[in-house]
mmCIF file of C-alpha atoms in Angstrom:
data_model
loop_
_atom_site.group_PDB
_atom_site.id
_atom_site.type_symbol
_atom_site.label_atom_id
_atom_site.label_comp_id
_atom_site.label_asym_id
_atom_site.label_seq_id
_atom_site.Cartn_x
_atom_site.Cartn_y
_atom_site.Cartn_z
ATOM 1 C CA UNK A 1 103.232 68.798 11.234
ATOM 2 C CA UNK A 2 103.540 72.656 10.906
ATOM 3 C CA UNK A 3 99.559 73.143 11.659
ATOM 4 C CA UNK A 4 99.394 70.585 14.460
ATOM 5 C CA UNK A 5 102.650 72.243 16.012
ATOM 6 C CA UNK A 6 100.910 75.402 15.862
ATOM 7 C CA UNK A 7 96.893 74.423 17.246
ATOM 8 C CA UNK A 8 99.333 73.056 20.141
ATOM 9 C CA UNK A 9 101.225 76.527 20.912
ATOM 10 C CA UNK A 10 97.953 77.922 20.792
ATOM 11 C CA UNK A 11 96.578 75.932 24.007
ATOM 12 C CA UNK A 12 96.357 78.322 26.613
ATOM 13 C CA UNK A 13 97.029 81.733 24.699
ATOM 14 C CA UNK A 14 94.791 84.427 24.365
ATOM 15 C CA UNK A 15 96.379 86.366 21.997
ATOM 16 C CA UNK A 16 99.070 85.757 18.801
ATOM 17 C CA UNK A 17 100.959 87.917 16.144
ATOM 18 C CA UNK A 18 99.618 88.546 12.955
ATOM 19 C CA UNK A 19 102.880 89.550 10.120
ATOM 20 C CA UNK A 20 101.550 91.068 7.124
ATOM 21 C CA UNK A 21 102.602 92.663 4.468
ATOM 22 C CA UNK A 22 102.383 96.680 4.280
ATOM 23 C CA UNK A 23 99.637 98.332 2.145
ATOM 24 C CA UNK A 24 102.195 100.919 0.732
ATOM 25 C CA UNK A 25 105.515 100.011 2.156
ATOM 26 C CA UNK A 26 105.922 96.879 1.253
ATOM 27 C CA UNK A 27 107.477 96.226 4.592
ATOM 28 C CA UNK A 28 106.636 93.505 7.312
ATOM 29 C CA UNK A 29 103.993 94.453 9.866
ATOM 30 C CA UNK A 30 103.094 92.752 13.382
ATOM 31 C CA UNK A 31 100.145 93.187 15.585
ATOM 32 C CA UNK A 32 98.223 91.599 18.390
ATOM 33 C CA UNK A 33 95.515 89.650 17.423
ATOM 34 C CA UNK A 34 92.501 87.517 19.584
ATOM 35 C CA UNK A 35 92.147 84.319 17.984
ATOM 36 C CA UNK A 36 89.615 81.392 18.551
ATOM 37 C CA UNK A 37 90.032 77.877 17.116
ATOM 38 C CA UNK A 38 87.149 75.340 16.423
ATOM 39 C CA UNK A 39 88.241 72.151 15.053
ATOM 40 C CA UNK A 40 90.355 72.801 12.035
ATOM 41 C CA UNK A 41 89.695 76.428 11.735
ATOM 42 C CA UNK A 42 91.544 79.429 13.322
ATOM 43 C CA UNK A 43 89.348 82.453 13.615
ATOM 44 C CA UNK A 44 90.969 85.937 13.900
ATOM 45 C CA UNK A 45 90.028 89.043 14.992
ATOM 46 C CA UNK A 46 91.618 92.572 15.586
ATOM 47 C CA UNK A 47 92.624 93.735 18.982
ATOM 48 C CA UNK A 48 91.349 97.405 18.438
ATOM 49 C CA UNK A 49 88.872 96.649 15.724
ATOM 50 C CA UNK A 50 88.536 96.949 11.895
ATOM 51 C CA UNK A 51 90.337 100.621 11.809
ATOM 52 C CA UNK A 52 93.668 98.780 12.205
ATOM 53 C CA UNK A 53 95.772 98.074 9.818
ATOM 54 C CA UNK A 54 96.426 94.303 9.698
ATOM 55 C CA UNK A 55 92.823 94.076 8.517
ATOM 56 C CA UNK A 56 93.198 96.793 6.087
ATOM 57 C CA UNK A 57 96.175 94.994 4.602
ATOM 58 C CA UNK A 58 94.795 91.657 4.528
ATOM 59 C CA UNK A 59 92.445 92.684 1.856
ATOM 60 C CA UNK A 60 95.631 93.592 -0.192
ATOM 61 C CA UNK A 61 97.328 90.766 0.193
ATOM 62 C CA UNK A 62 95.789 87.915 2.398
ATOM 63 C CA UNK A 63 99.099 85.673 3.337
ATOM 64 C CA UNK A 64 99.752 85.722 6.756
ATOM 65 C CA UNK A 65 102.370 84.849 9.123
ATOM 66 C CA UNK A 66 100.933 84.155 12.672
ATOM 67 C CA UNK A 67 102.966 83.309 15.326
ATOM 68 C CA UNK A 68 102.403 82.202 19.232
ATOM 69 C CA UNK A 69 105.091 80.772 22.197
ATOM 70 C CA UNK A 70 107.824 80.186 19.045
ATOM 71 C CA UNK A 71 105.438 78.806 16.375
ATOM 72 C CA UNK A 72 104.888 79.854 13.410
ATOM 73 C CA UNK A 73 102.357 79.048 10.576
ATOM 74 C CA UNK A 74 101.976 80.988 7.114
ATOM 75 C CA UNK A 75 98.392 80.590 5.339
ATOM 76 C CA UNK A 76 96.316 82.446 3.296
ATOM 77 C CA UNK A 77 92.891 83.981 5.488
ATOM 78 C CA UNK A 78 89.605 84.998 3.989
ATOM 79 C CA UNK A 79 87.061 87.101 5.218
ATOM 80 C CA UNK A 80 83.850 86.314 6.269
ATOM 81 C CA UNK A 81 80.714 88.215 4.719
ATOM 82 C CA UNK A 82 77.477 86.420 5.421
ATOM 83 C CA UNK A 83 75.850 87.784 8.700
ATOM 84 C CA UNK A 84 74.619 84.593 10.286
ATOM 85 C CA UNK A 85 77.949 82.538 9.953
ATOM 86 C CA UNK A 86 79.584 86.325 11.206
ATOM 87 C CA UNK A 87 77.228 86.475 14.287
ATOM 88 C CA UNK A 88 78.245 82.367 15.334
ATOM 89 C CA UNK A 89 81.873 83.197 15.047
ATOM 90 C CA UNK A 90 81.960 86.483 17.445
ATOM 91 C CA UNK A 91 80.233 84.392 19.604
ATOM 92 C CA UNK A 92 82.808 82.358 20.244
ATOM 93 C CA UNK A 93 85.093 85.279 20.980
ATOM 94 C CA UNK A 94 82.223 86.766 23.382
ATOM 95 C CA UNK A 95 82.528 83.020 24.711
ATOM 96 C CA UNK A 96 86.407 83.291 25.139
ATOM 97 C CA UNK A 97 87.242 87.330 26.167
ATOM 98 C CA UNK A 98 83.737 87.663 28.031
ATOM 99 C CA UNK A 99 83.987 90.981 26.190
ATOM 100 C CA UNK A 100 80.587 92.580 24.451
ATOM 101 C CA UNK A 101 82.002 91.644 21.106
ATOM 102 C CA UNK A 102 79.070 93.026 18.947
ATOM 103 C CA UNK A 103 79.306 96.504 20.332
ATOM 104 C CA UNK A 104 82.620 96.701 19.856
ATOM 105 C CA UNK A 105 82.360 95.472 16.597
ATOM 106 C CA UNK A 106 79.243 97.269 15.126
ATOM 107 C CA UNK A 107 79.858 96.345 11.882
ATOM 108 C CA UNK A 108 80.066 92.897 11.435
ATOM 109 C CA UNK A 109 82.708 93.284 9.181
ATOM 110 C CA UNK A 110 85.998 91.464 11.076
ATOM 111 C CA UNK A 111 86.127 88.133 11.453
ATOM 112 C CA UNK A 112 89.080 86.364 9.030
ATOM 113 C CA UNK A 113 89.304 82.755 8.733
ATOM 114 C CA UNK A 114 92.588 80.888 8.535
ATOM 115 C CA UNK A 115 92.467 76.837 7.937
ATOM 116 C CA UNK A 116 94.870 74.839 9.860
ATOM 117 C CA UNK A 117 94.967 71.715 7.303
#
């Protein structure tokens, strides 16, 4: 209920709020993150690149709390390493933000994945 809630409150948004947990402080950390959804799977990616410090943190510790117009939805994310499935998923965020997404993104390196079921 808490997933299907949540791929609902996503309709129509173009960005949601990442909560992680701090690297060294321990403490609760938001930021703005661009997000695209196909089928079951929520793909994330950061606002300002891999510098900031959601991303850093996930690879500490990778339960997050996203949230979007009042819903919520903790899960664990992974993040993605082979090239080719990298390269399909930014294209769905050039697709979405009509942004140059591989030149902002040099690396390759950002995509997280976060299942919905």
């Amino acid at each position: 209920m808490t997933q299907t809630d949540f791929r609902t409150a996503l309709q129509g948004s173009n960005q949601i709020e990442i909560t992680v947990t701090g690297r060294t402080s321990g403490r609760s950390l938001s930021y703005p993150v661009w997000f695209a959804l196909e089928g079951d799977t929520l793909y994330l990616i950061p606002v300002k690149g891999s510098d900031t410090e959601w991303y850093k943190n996930l690879r500490k510790t990778p339960t997050i709390r996203l949230e979007t117009r009042g819903k919520t939805l903790t899960a664990s994310a992974r993040f993605h390493t082979d090239q080719a499935q990298l390269g399909k998923v930014l294209e769905k965020f050039r697709d979405k933000y009509g942004r140059n997404v591989k030149s902002y993104y040099p690396k390759l390196d950002v995509a997280v994945e976060v299942p919905l079921t």
